[in-house]
GROMACS .gro file of C-alpha atoms in nm:
model
  296
    1MET     CA    1  -1.092   2.575  -0.472
    2THR     CA    2  -0.771   2.453  -0.631
    3TYR     CA    3  -0.477   2.260  -0.495
    4ILE     CA    4  -0.208   2.383  -0.735
    5ASP     CA    5   0.114   2.510  -0.586
    6ALA     CA    6   0.425   2.644  -0.757
    7GLY     CA    7   0.636   2.359  -0.887
    8THR     CA    8   0.359   2.102  -0.847
    9PRO     CA    9   0.226   1.925  -1.157
   10PRO     CA   10  -0.123   2.067  -1.221
   11SER     CA   11  -0.250   1.723  -1.329
   12ALA     CA   12  -0.187   1.596  -0.977
   13LEU     CA   13  -0.350   1.873  -0.776
   14ALA     CA   14  -0.596   2.056  -1.002
   15ALA     CA   15  -0.949   2.066  -0.869
   16SER     CA   16  -1.239   1.914  -1.057
   17PRO     CA   17  -1.513   2.137  -1.208
   18HIS     CA   18  -1.723   2.058  -0.899
   19GLY     CA   19  -1.466   2.207  -0.660
   20ARG     CA   20  -1.353   1.867  -0.530
   21ALA     CA   21  -1.005   1.723  -0.527
   22PRO     CA   22  -0.951   1.473  -0.810
   23LEU     CA   23  -0.999   1.115  -0.703
   24PRO     CA   24  -0.679   0.944  -0.594
   25ARG     CA   25  -0.489   0.729  -0.839
   26TYR     CA   26  -0.426   0.472  -0.568
   27VAL     CA   27  -0.654   0.351  -0.286
   28GLU     CA   28  -0.545   0.110  -0.014
   29VAL     CA   29  -0.825  -0.067   0.171
   30GLU     CA   30  -0.661  -0.278   0.440
   31THR     CA   31  -0.930  -0.542   0.482
   32SER     CA   32  -0.755  -0.750   0.749
   33ARG     CA   33  -0.536  -0.682   1.052
   34LYS     CA   34  -0.281  -0.961   1.092
   35CYS     CA   35   0.078  -0.977   0.974
   36ASN     CA   36   0.281  -1.293   1.035
   37ARG     CA   37   0.611  -1.102   1.054
   38THR     CA   38   0.766  -0.861   1.301
   39CYS     CA   39   1.038  -0.704   1.086
   40GLY     CA   40   1.261  -0.451   1.257
   41TRP     CA   41   1.220  -0.206   0.967
   42CYS     CA   42   0.839  -0.202   1.007
   43PRO     CA   43   0.628  -0.058   1.292
   44ASN     CA   44   0.493  -0.412   1.342
   45GLY     CA   45   0.836  -0.504   1.475
   46GLU     CA   46   0.789  -0.263   1.765
   47ASN     CA   47   0.416  -0.300   1.824
   48ALA     CA   48   0.190  -0.599   1.896
   49ALA     CA   49  -0.116  -0.448   1.726
   50ARG     CA   50  -0.098  -0.677   1.421
   51GLN     CA   51  -0.043  -1.014   1.589
   52GLY     CA   52  -0.412  -1.110   1.592
   53GLN     CA   53  -0.654  -1.131   1.303
   54ASP     CA   54  -0.961  -0.917   1.243
   55LEU     CA   55  -1.140  -0.867   0.915
   56MET     CA   56  -1.298  -0.539   0.815
   57PRO     CA   57  -1.676  -0.590   0.853
   58TRP     CA   58  -1.820  -0.683   0.516
   59SER     CA   59  -2.083  -0.410   0.536
   60LEU     CA   60  -1.808  -0.150   0.579
   61TYR     CA   61  -1.595  -0.297   0.301
   62SER     CA   62  -1.884  -0.326   0.055
   63GLY     CA   63  -1.995   0.028   0.139
   64ILE     CA   64  -1.651   0.169   0.057
   65ILE     CA   65  -1.632  -0.031  -0.264
   66ASP     CA   66  -1.986   0.061  -0.368
   67GLU     CA   67  -1.907   0.430  -0.324
   68LEU     CA   68  -1.593   0.397  -0.535
   69GLY     CA   69  -1.812   0.231  -0.796
   70THR     CA   70  -2.059   0.519  -0.802
   71LEU     CA   71  -1.760   0.753  -0.848
   72ASP     CA   72  -1.641   0.550  -1.150
   73TYR     CA   73  -1.308   0.500  -0.979
   74SER     CA   74  -1.048   0.374  -1.228
   75GLY     CA   75  -0.723   0.373  -1.031
   76TRP     CA   76  -0.530   0.113  -0.836
   77LEU     CA   77  -0.711  -0.067  -0.555
   78ALA     CA   78  -0.484  -0.244  -0.305
   79PHE     CA   79  -0.578  -0.470  -0.014
   80HIS     CA   80  -0.286  -0.409   0.220
   81ASN     CA   81  -0.112  -0.157   0.439
   82TYR     CA   82   0.051  -0.297   0.754
   83ASN     CA   83  -0.116  -0.637   0.722
   84GLU     CA   84  -0.026  -0.947   0.524
   85PRO     CA   85  -0.323  -0.965   0.285
   86LEU     CA   86  -0.280  -1.332   0.193
   87LEU     CA   87  -0.363  -1.433   0.552
   88ASN     CA   88  -0.717  -1.313   0.481
   89GLU     CA   89  -0.917  -1.617   0.369
   90ARG     CA   90  -1.185  -1.383   0.232
   91LEU     CA   91  -0.942  -1.199   0.003
   92THR     CA   92  -1.043  -1.344  -0.333
   93GLN     CA   93  -1.409  -1.283  -0.246
   94GLU     CA   94  -1.321  -0.920  -0.176
   95ILE     CA   95  -1.139  -0.890  -0.508
   96ASP     CA   96  -1.430  -1.045  -0.694
   97TYR     CA   97  -1.669  -0.797  -0.533
   98ALA     CA   98  -1.443  -0.505  -0.618
   99LYS     CA   99  -1.410  -0.611  -0.980
  100SER     CA  100  -1.789  -0.636  -1.005
  101ALA     CA  101  -1.872  -0.308  -0.828
  102VAL     CA  102  -1.574  -0.104  -0.954
  103PRO     CA  103  -1.505  -0.263  -1.293
  104GLN     CA  104  -1.251  -0.001  -1.401
  105SER     CA  105  -1.037  -0.040  -1.090
  106LYS     CA  106  -0.701  -0.217  -1.102
  107PRO     CA  107  -0.654  -0.454  -0.805
  108ALA     CA  108  -0.304  -0.480  -0.656
  109ILE     CA  109  -0.155  -0.713  -0.395
  110TYR     CA  110   0.162  -0.645  -0.197
  111THR     CA  111   0.270  -0.953   0.004
  112ASN     CA  112   0.570  -1.104   0.178
  113GLY     CA  113   0.496  -1.426  -0.010
  114ASP     CA  114   0.527  -1.657   0.290
  115VAL     CA  115   0.197  -1.834   0.219
  116LEU     CA  116   0.186  -1.777  -0.157
  117ARG     CA  117   0.202  -2.094  -0.364
  118ARG     CA  118   0.107  -2.166  -0.722
  119GLU     CA  119  -0.261  -2.250  -0.657
  120LEU     CA  120  -0.324  -1.921  -0.474
  121PHE     CA  121  -0.118  -1.733  -0.733
  122GLU     CA  122  -0.344  -1.870  -1.007
  123ARG     CA  123  -0.652  -1.767  -0.812
  124LEU     CA  124  -0.523  -1.411  -0.779
  125VAL     CA  125  -0.444  -1.388  -1.149
  126ASP     CA  126  -0.780  -1.538  -1.244
  127SER     CA  127  -0.962  -1.291  -1.016
  128GLY     CA  128  -0.819  -0.998  -1.212
  129VAL     CA  129  -0.534  -0.874  -0.993
  130GLU     CA  130  -0.325  -0.652  -1.220
  131TYR     CA  131  -0.017  -0.608  -1.001
  132ILE     CA  132   0.135  -0.857  -0.758
  133ARG     CA  133   0.444  -0.756  -0.561
  134ILE     CA  134   0.614  -1.023  -0.351
  135THR     CA  135   0.887  -0.881  -0.128
  136ARG     CA  136   1.114  -1.151   0.014
  137TYR     CA  137   1.232  -0.986   0.332
  138PRO     CA  138   1.557  -1.114   0.484
  139HIS     CA  139   1.604  -1.189   0.853
  140ARG     CA  140   1.859  -0.910   0.891
  141ALA     CA  141   1.833  -0.556   0.761
  142ASP     CA  142   2.194  -0.557   0.641
  143THR     CA  143   2.148  -0.865   0.420
  144PRO     CA  144   2.231  -0.769   0.061
  145PRO     CA  145   1.972  -0.840  -0.211
  146SER     CA  146   2.024  -1.162  -0.402
  147PHE     CA  147   1.892  -1.316  -0.723
  148ALA     CA  148   1.963  -1.655  -0.566
  149ALA     CA  149   1.716  -1.580  -0.284
  150ILE     CA  150   1.450  -1.490  -0.538
  151GLU     CA  151   1.511  -1.806  -0.740
  152LYS     CA  152   1.496  -2.021  -0.425
  153TRP     CA  153   1.157  -1.877  -0.335
  154LEU     CA  154   1.026  -1.916  -0.691
  155ARG     CA  155   1.109  -2.284  -0.680
  156GLN     CA  156   0.953  -2.329  -0.336
  157ALA     CA  157   0.635  -2.155  -0.451
  158GLY     CA  158   0.614  -2.362  -0.768
  159LEU     CA  159   0.640  -2.054  -0.987
  160TYR     CA  160   0.990  -2.080  -1.132
  161ASP     CA  161   0.871  -2.250  -1.451
  162ARG     CA  162   0.529  -2.082  -1.451
  163LEU     CA  163   0.641  -1.755  -1.616
  164ASP     CA  164   0.927  -1.617  -1.822
  165TRP     CA  165   1.114  -1.425  -1.551
  166ALA     CA  166   1.346  -1.132  -1.621
  167PHE     CA  167   1.601  -1.077  -1.343
  168GLN     CA  168   1.693  -0.710  -1.306
  169PRO     CA  169   1.773  -0.428  -1.062
  170VAL     CA  170   1.484  -0.220  -0.926
  171ARG     CA  171   1.464   0.080  -0.694
  172GLN     CA  172   1.432  -0.139  -0.384
  173GLY     CA  173   1.708  -0.388  -0.474
  174LEU     CA  174   1.687  -0.683  -0.714
  175ALA     CA  175   1.380  -0.840  -0.871
  176ALA     CA  176   1.238  -1.106  -1.096
  177VAL     CA  177   0.969  -0.954  -1.319
  178ALA     CA  178   0.713  -1.122  -1.542
  179GLU     CA  179   0.362  -1.090  -1.681
  180SER     CA  180   0.076  -1.336  -1.665
  181GLY     CA  181  -0.213  -1.224  -1.881
  182ALA     CA  182  -0.313  -0.882  -1.749
  183SER     CA  183  -0.108  -0.927  -1.430
  184LYS     CA  184   0.238  -0.780  -1.375
  185VAL     CA  185   0.436  -0.970  -1.113
  186GLU     CA  186   0.749  -0.861  -0.924
  187ILE     CA  187   0.945  -1.068  -0.673
  188ILE     CA  188   1.182  -0.834  -0.491
  189SER     CA  189   1.489  -0.903  -0.281
  190PRO     CA  190   1.516  -0.568  -0.102
  191GLN     CA  191   1.808  -0.353   0.002
  192ILE     CA  192   1.664  -0.250   0.337
  193LEU     CA  193   1.911   0.000   0.476
  194GLU     CA  194   1.951   0.189   0.150
  195SER     CA  195   1.590   0.206   0.033
  196TYR     CA  196   1.356   0.187   0.335
  197ASN     CA  197   1.243   0.479   0.553
  198ASN     CA  198   1.142   0.504   0.916
  199ARG     CA  199   0.770   0.551   0.850
  200GLY     CA  200   0.742   0.895   1.003
  201GLY     CA  201   0.952   0.801   1.304
  202SER     CA  202   0.754   0.488   1.399
  203VAL     CA  203   1.053   0.262   1.317
  204THR     CA  204   1.340   0.336   1.553
  205MET     CA  205   1.601   0.099   1.404
  206LEU     CA  206   1.627   0.304   1.085
  207PRO     CA  207   1.809   0.637   1.110
  208LEU     CA  208   1.633   0.966   1.050
  209ALA     CA  209   1.691   1.102   0.703
  210ALA     CA  210   1.799   1.459   0.635
  211PRO     CA  211   1.517   1.715   0.651
  212ARG     CA  212   1.300   1.679   0.344
  213THR     CA  213   1.291   1.973   0.105
  214ALA     CA  214   1.104   1.814  -0.186
  215PRO     CA  215   0.722   1.834  -0.208
  216CYS     CA  216   0.513   1.522  -0.148
  217LEU     CA  217   0.206   1.429  -0.353
  218MET     CA  218   0.098   1.130  -0.145
  219THR     CA  219  -0.196   1.320   0.006
  220ALA     CA  220  -0.303   1.432  -0.342
  221THR     CA  221  -0.273   1.102  -0.525
  222SER     CA  222  -0.339   0.824  -0.272
  223ALA     CA  223  -0.590   0.733  -0.003
  224THR     CA  224  -0.526   0.481   0.272
  225ILE     CA  225  -0.796   0.313   0.481
  226ASP     CA  226  -0.703   0.073   0.762
  227TYR     CA  227  -0.897  -0.228   0.888
  228HIS     CA  228  -1.085  -0.012   1.142
  229GLY     CA  229  -1.224   0.193   0.853
  230TRP     CA  230  -1.003   0.491   0.939
  231MET     CA  231  -0.882   0.704   0.649
  232LYS     CA  232  -0.524   0.811   0.724
  233MET     CA  233  -0.311   1.097   0.598
  234CYS     CA  234  -0.100   0.849   0.401
  235CYS     CA  235   0.020   0.489   0.397
  236CYS     CA  236   0.309   0.561   0.636
  237VAL     CA  237   0.077   0.653   0.924
  238TYR     CA  238   0.065   0.388   1.199
  239PRO     CA  239  -0.215   0.508   1.428
  240ASP     CA  240  -0.152   0.240   1.690
  241THR     CA  241   0.125   0.470   1.815
  242SER     CA  242   0.032   0.787   2.001
  243ASP     CA  243   0.248   1.007   1.778
  244HIS     CA  244   0.056   0.902   1.467
  245ALA     CA  245  -0.300   0.902   1.601
  246ARG     CA  246  -0.329   1.269   1.503
  247TYR     CA  247  -0.297   1.176   1.135
  248VAL     CA  248  -0.626   0.985   1.118
  249ILE     CA  249  -0.859   1.188   0.897
  250GLY     CA  250  -1.184   1.023   0.995
  251ASP     CA  251  -1.390   0.707   1.026
  252LEU     CA  252  -1.564   0.556   0.723
  253ASN     CA  253  -1.813   0.393   0.958
  254ARG     CA  254  -1.947   0.745   1.006
  255SER     CA  255  -1.845   0.939   0.695
  256THR     CA  256  -1.831   0.878   0.322
  257PHE     CA  257  -1.512   0.839   0.125
  258LEU     CA  258  -1.569   1.170  -0.053
  259GLU     CA  259  -1.638   1.355   0.271
  260LEU     CA  260  -1.303   1.249   0.414
  261TRP     CA  261  -1.108   1.281   0.089
  262ASN     CA  262  -1.233   1.639   0.053
  263SER     CA  263  -1.218   1.724   0.424
  264ALA     CA  264  -1.056   2.041   0.553
  265GLN     CA  265  -0.775   1.836   0.710
  266MET     CA  266  -0.685   1.664   0.382
  267ILE     CA  267  -0.706   1.993   0.191
  268ALA     CA  268  -0.468   2.152   0.442
  269TYR     CA  269  -0.222   1.863   0.410
  270ARG     CA  270  -0.228   1.885   0.030
  271HIS     CA  271  -0.156   2.256   0.028
  272ALA     CA  272   0.125   2.221   0.281
  273HIS     CA  273   0.286   1.911   0.132
  274ALA     CA  274   0.284   2.057  -0.220
  275ALA     CA  275   0.497   2.339  -0.079
  276ALA     CA  276   0.723   2.105   0.125
  277ASP     CA  277   0.575   2.254   0.442
  278TRP     CA  278   0.566   1.996   0.721
  279SER     CA  279   0.439   2.222   0.998
  280LEU     CA  280   0.102   2.043   1.003
  281SER     CA  281   0.260   1.697   0.994
  282PRO     CA  282   0.596   1.682   1.175
  283ALA     CA  283   0.623   1.310   1.097
  284CYS     CA  284   0.680   1.405   0.732
  285ARG     CA  285   0.995   1.606   0.797
  286THR     CA  286   1.235   1.317   0.742
  287CYS     CA  287   1.014   1.089   0.533
  288THR     CA  288   1.166   0.956   0.211
  289GLN     CA  289   0.871   0.746   0.096
  290PRO     CA  290   0.841   0.761  -0.285
  291LEU     CA  291   0.523   0.696  -0.476
  292PRO     CA  292   0.511   0.324  -0.555
  293GLU     CA  293   0.549   0.229  -0.919
  294THR     CA  294   0.182   0.134  -0.937
  295ARG     CA  295   0.086   0.498  -0.883
  296LEU     CA  296   0.243   0.620  -1.205
   0.00000   0.00000   0.00000
Protein backbone atom coordinates (compact mmCIF):
# COMPACT_ATOMS: atom_id res chain seq x y z
CA MET A 1 0.00 0.00 0.00
CA THR A 2 1.11 3.59 -0.47
CA TYR A 3 0.06 6.81 1.20
CA ILE A 4 0.88 9.24 -1.63
CA ASP A 5 -1.77 11.71 -2.64
CA ALA A 6 -1.69 14.42 -5.30
CA GLY A 7 0.17 17.45 -4.01
CA THR A 8 1.68 15.60 -1.06
CA PRO A 9 5.46 15.24 -0.85
CA PRO A 10 6.26 11.58 -1.60
CA SER A 11 9.04 11.58 1.02
CA ALA A 12 6.44 12.17 3.71
CA LEU A 13 3.89 9.54 2.75
CA ALA A 14 5.62 6.91 0.62
CA ALA A 15 5.33 3.39 1.96
CA SER A 16 8.35 1.35 2.92
CA PRO A 17 9.34 -1.76 0.89
CA HIS A 18 7.57 -3.85 3.55
CA GLY A 19 4.21 -2.16 2.95
CA ARG A 20 4.32 -0.18 6.20
CA ALA A 21 4.07 3.54 6.67
CA PRO A 22 7.48 5.15 7.22
CA LEU A 23 8.29 5.69 10.87
CA PRO A 24 7.32 9.13 12.15
CA ARG A 25 9.90 11.87 12.32
CA TYR A 26 8.57 12.95 15.70
CA VAL A 27 7.26 10.86 18.61
CA GLU A 28 5.74 12.33 21.77
CA VAL A 29 5.65 10.02 24.78
CA GLU A 30 3.87 11.92 27.54
CA THR A 31 5.37 10.16 30.54
CA SER A 32 3.58 12.15 33.24
CA ARG A 33 0.12 13.66 33.72
CA LYS A 34 0.38 16.89 35.71
CA CYS A 35 0.56 20.46 34.48
CA ASN A 36 0.94 23.29 36.99
CA ARG A 37 -0.90 25.79 34.77
CA THR A 38 -4.50 26.22 33.65
CA CYS A 39 -4.04 28.54 30.67
CA GLY A 40 -7.20 29.65 28.93
CA TRP A 41 -5.71 28.84 25.51
CA CYS A 42 -5.11 25.18 26.50
CA PRO A 43 -7.66 22.42 27.18
CA ASN A 44 -6.17 22.19 30.69
CA GLY A 45 -7.76 25.57 31.38
CA GLU A 46 -11.21 24.04 30.91
CA ASN A 47 -10.61 20.57 32.33
CA ALA A 48 -9.32 19.29 35.68
CA ALA A 49 -7.77 16.12 34.23
CA ARG A 50 -4.17 17.35 34.59
CA GLN A 51 -4.24 18.73 38.13
CA GLY A 52 -2.91 15.55 39.74
CA GLN A 53 0.28 13.67 39.00
CA ASP A 54 0.61 10.16 37.57
CA LEU A 55 3.65 8.70 35.89
CA MET A 56 3.43 6.30 32.99
CA PRO A 57 4.29 2.85 34.42
CA TRP A 58 7.96 2.16 33.82
CA SER A 59 7.22 -1.19 32.20
CA LEU A 60 5.00 0.54 29.64
CA TYR A 61 7.50 3.33 29.02
CA SER A 62 10.47 0.97 28.65
CA GLY A 63 8.45 -1.27 26.35
CA ILE A 64 7.65 1.63 24.01
CA ILE A 65 11.25 2.80 24.04
CA ASP A 66 12.62 -0.71 23.51
CA GLU A 67 10.39 -1.17 20.47
CA LEU A 68 11.56 2.14 19.01
CA GLY A 69 15.10 0.89 19.57
CA THR A 70 14.48 -2.33 17.66
CA LEU A 71 13.07 -0.19 14.82
CA ASP A 72 16.27 1.91 14.75
CA TYR A 73 14.19 5.02 15.31
CA SER A 74 16.23 8.14 14.55
CA GLY A 75 13.73 10.99 14.84
CA TRP A 76 12.74 13.40 17.58
CA LEU A 77 11.59 11.93 20.90
CA ALA A 78 9.66 14.34 23.13
CA PHE A 79 8.42 13.83 26.70
CA HIS A 80 5.40 16.12 26.72
CA ASN A 81 1.96 16.72 25.34
CA TYR A 82 -0.52 18.34 27.73
CA ASN A 83 1.70 17.86 30.78
CA GLU A 84 4.55 19.91 32.19
CA PRO A 85 7.43 17.43 31.79
CA LEU A 86 9.76 19.08 34.31
CA LEU A 87 7.34 18.21 37.14
CA ASN A 88 8.30 14.57 36.53
CA GLU A 89 11.13 13.76 38.96
CA ARG A 90 11.93 10.67 36.89
CA LEU A 91 12.46 12.64 33.68
CA THR A 92 16.25 12.53 33.42
CA GLN A 93 16.15 8.78 34.13
CA GLU A 94 13.70 8.40 31.25
CA ILE A 95 15.95 10.41 28.95
CA ASP A 96 18.98 8.35 29.95
CA TYR A 97 17.09 5.14 29.19
CA ALA A 98 15.94 6.46 25.82
CA LYS A 99 19.44 7.51 24.83
CA SER A 100 20.71 4.05 25.73
CA ALA A 101 17.93 2.04 24.06
CA VAL A 102 17.36 4.36 21.07
CA PRO A 103 20.81 5.90 20.55
CA GLN A 104 19.91 7.60 17.26
CA SER A 105 16.88 9.38 18.69
CA LYS A 106 16.93 13.11 19.39
CA PRO A 107 15.33 13.96 22.76
CA ALA A 108 13.28 17.17 22.97
CA ILE A 109 11.72 19.00 25.91
CA TYR A 110 8.91 21.55 25.65
CA THR A 111 8.29 23.30 28.99
CA ASN A 112 6.72 26.41 30.48
CA GLY A 113 9.96 26.93 32.40
CA ASP A 114 8.35 27.60 35.77
CA VAL A 115 10.58 25.12 37.62
CA LEU A 116 13.58 25.27 35.28
CA ARG A 117 16.73 26.64 36.85
CA ARG A 118 20.37 26.38 35.88
CA GLU A 119 21.11 23.10 37.70
CA LEU A 120 18.23 21.27 36.00
CA PHE A 121 19.08 22.91 32.67
CA GLU A 122 22.63 21.53 32.93
CA ARG A 123 21.27 18.08 33.72
CA LEU A 124 19.06 18.15 30.63
CA VAL A 125 21.93 19.25 28.41
CA ASP A 126 24.27 16.65 29.91
CA SER A 127 21.66 13.91 29.38
CA GLY A 128 21.67 14.56 25.64
CA VAL A 129 18.52 16.62 25.08
CA GLU A 130 18.94 18.16 21.62
CA TYR A 131 16.10 20.67 21.69
CA ILE A 132 14.74 22.60 24.67
CA ARG A 133 11.82 24.98 24.13
CA ILE A 134 10.79 27.17 27.06
CA THR A 135 7.55 29.05 26.40
CA ARG A 136 6.97 31.88 28.88
CA TYR A 137 3.21 32.10 28.83
CA PRO A 138 1.66 35.40 29.97
CA HIS A 139 -1.29 35.66 32.35
CA ARG A 140 -3.51 37.15 29.65
CA ALA A 141 -3.92 35.95 26.09
CA ASP A 142 -3.79 39.49 24.71
CA THR A 143 -0.40 40.27 26.29
CA PRO A 144 2.04 41.17 23.50
CA PRO A 145 5.34 39.26 23.29
CA SER A 146 8.29 40.96 24.92
CA PHE A 147 12.07 40.56 24.88
CA ALA A 148 12.06 42.12 28.37
CA ALA A 149 9.93 39.23 29.68
CA ILE A 150 12.38 36.73 28.23
CA GLU A 151 15.38 38.52 29.73
CA LYS A 152 13.68 38.69 33.14
CA TRP A 153 13.11 34.94 33.12
CA LEU A 154 16.67 34.23 31.94
CA ARG A 155 18.01 36.16 34.91
CA GLN A 156 15.65 34.43 37.35
CA ALA A 157 16.66 31.01 36.00
CA GLY A 158 20.36 31.83 36.19
CA LEU A 159 20.80 31.36 32.45
CA TYR A 160 21.27 34.91 31.19
CA ASP A 161 25.08 34.68 31.27
CA ARG A 162 25.18 30.93 30.60
CA LEU A 163 24.85 31.15 26.79
CA ASP A 164 25.28 33.65 23.98
CA TRP A 165 21.62 34.51 23.33
CA ALA A 166 20.32 35.87 20.02
CA PHE A 167 17.05 37.79 20.41
CA GLN A 168 14.85 37.46 17.32
CA PRO A 169 11.30 37.07 16.00
CA VAL A 170 9.93 33.53 15.57
CA ARG A 171 6.64 32.14 14.26
CA GLN A 172 5.05 32.17 17.72
CA GLY A 173 6.24 35.65 18.76
CA LEU A 174 9.67 36.65 20.06
CA ALA A 175 12.49 34.43 21.26
CA ALA A 176 15.98 34.17 22.67
CA VAL A 177 17.88 31.41 20.86
CA ALA A 178 21.20 29.78 21.70
CA GLU A 179 23.13 26.53 21.50
CA SER A 180 24.82 24.58 24.26
CA GLY A 181 26.89 21.75 22.86
CA ALA A 182 24.48 19.59 20.87
CA SER A 183 21.44 21.30 22.41
CA LYS A 184 19.43 24.04 20.70
CA VAL A 185 17.53 26.20 23.18
CA GLU A 186 14.64 28.60 22.54
CA ILE A 187 12.91 30.81 25.10
CA ILE A 188 9.70 32.11 23.54
CA SER A 189 7.44 34.98 24.51
CA PRO A 190 4.33 33.98 22.54
CA GLN A 191 1.74 35.95 20.64
CA ILE A 192 -1.23 33.88 21.76
CA LEU A 193 -4.16 35.28 19.83
CA GLU A 194 -2.31 35.44 16.52
CA SER A 195 -0.47 32.11 16.58
CA TYR A 196 -2.39 29.62 18.75
CA ASN A 197 -5.28 27.39 17.65
CA ASN A 198 -8.26 25.94 19.47
CA ARG A 199 -6.97 22.37 19.55
CA GLY A 200 -9.75 20.86 17.50
CA GLY A 201 -12.43 22.79 19.34
CA SER A 202 -11.35 21.78 22.87
CA VAL A 203 -10.39 25.40 23.70
CA THR A 204 -13.47 27.62 23.65
CA MET A 205 -11.78 30.98 24.32
CA LEU A 206 -10.03 30.95 20.95
CA PRO A 207 -12.20 31.60 17.89
CA LEU A 208 -12.71 28.98 15.22
CA ALA A 209 -10.49 29.50 12.21
CA ALA A 210 -11.78 29.49 8.64
CA PRO A 211 -12.36 26.01 7.19
CA ARG A 212 -9.01 24.43 6.42
CA THR A 213 -8.25 23.70 2.78
CA ALA A 214 -4.57 22.77 3.06
CA PRO A 215 -3.51 19.13 3.60
CA CYS A 216 -2.11 18.06 6.97
CA LEU A 217 0.84 15.69 7.38
CA MET A 218 0.67 15.36 11.16
CA THR A 219 -0.74 11.82 10.97
CA ALA A 220 2.02 10.85 8.52
CA THR A 221 4.99 12.38 10.30
CA SER A 222 4.23 12.34 14.04
CA ALA A 223 2.96 9.94 16.69
CA THR A 224 1.57 11.02 20.05
CA ILE A 225 1.21 8.76 23.09
CA ASP A 226 -0.35 10.07 26.30
CA TYR A 227 0.40 9.03 29.88
CA HIS A 228 -2.27 6.29 29.74
CA GLY A 229 -0.36 4.67 26.88
CA TRP A 230 -2.99 5.73 24.33
CA MET A 231 -1.76 6.54 20.84
CA LYS A 232 -3.79 9.49 19.54
CA MET A 233 -4.52 10.75 16.05
CA CYS A 234 -2.25 13.75 16.69
CA CYS A 235 -0.90 16.00 19.42
CA CYS A 236 -4.01 18.23 19.39
CA VAL A 237 -6.31 15.42 20.57
CA TYR A 238 -7.45 15.83 24.19
CA PRO A 239 -9.24 12.55 24.94
CA ASP A 240 -10.45 13.68 28.36
CA THR A 241 -13.25 15.44 26.47
CA SER A 242 -16.03 13.36 24.95
CA ASP A 243 -15.65 14.96 21.52
CA HIS A 244 -12.03 13.83 21.25
CA ALA A 245 -12.28 10.32 22.70
CA ARG A 246 -13.01 9.02 19.18
CA TYR A 247 -9.52 10.02 18.05
CA VAL A 248 -7.69 7.54 20.28
CA ILE A 249 -6.11 4.97 17.97
CA GLY A 250 -5.40 2.30 20.55
CA ASP A 251 -3.73 1.31 23.80
CA LEU A 252 -0.01 0.48 23.92
CA ASN A 253 -0.67 -1.62 27.00
CA ARG A 254 -2.32 -4.05 24.58
CA SER A 255 -0.78 -3.34 21.18
CA THR A 256 2.66 -2.59 19.79
CA PHE A 257 3.71 0.78 18.44
CA LEU A 258 3.91 -0.59 14.90
CA GLU A 259 0.47 -2.19 15.12
CA LEU A 260 -1.12 1.14 16.00
CA TRP A 261 1.03 3.25 13.68
CA ASN A 262 0.04 1.00 10.78
CA SER A 263 -3.56 0.44 11.89
CA ALA A 264 -6.49 0.84 9.53
CA GLN A 265 -7.63 3.94 11.43
CA MET A 266 -4.27 5.71 11.03
CA ILE A 267 -4.06 4.71 7.36
CA ALA A 268 -7.52 6.16 6.77
CA TYR A 269 -6.57 9.42 8.50
CA ARG A 270 -3.39 9.73 6.43
CA HIS A 271 -5.22 9.25 3.15
CA ALA A 272 -7.94 11.73 4.10
CA HIS A 273 -5.67 14.38 5.61
CA ALA A 274 -3.31 14.31 2.63
CA ALA A 275 -6.32 15.28 0.51
CA ALA A 276 -7.59 17.91 3.00
CA ASP A 277 -10.60 15.68 3.66
CA TRP A 278 -11.81 16.09 7.24
CA SER A 279 -14.89 13.86 7.01
CA LEU A 280 -13.27 11.24 9.27
CA SER A 281 -12.05 13.82 11.77
CA PRO A 282 -14.38 16.83 12.08
CA ALA A 283 -12.11 18.34 14.75
CA CYS A 284 -9.55 18.99 12.00
CA ARG A 285 -11.80 21.27 9.96
CA THR A 286 -10.64 24.49 11.59
CA CYS A 287 -7.27 23.35 12.93
CA THR A 288 -4.30 25.57 12.10
CA GLN A 289 -1.62 23.58 13.92
CA PRO A 290 1.65 23.68 11.96
CA LEU A 291 4.39 21.10 12.22
CA PRO A 292 6.76 22.23 14.98
CA GLU A 293 10.21 23.30 13.86
CA THR A 294 11.72 20.16 15.36
CA ARG A 295 9.86 18.06 12.79
CA LEU A 296 11.68 19.53 9.81
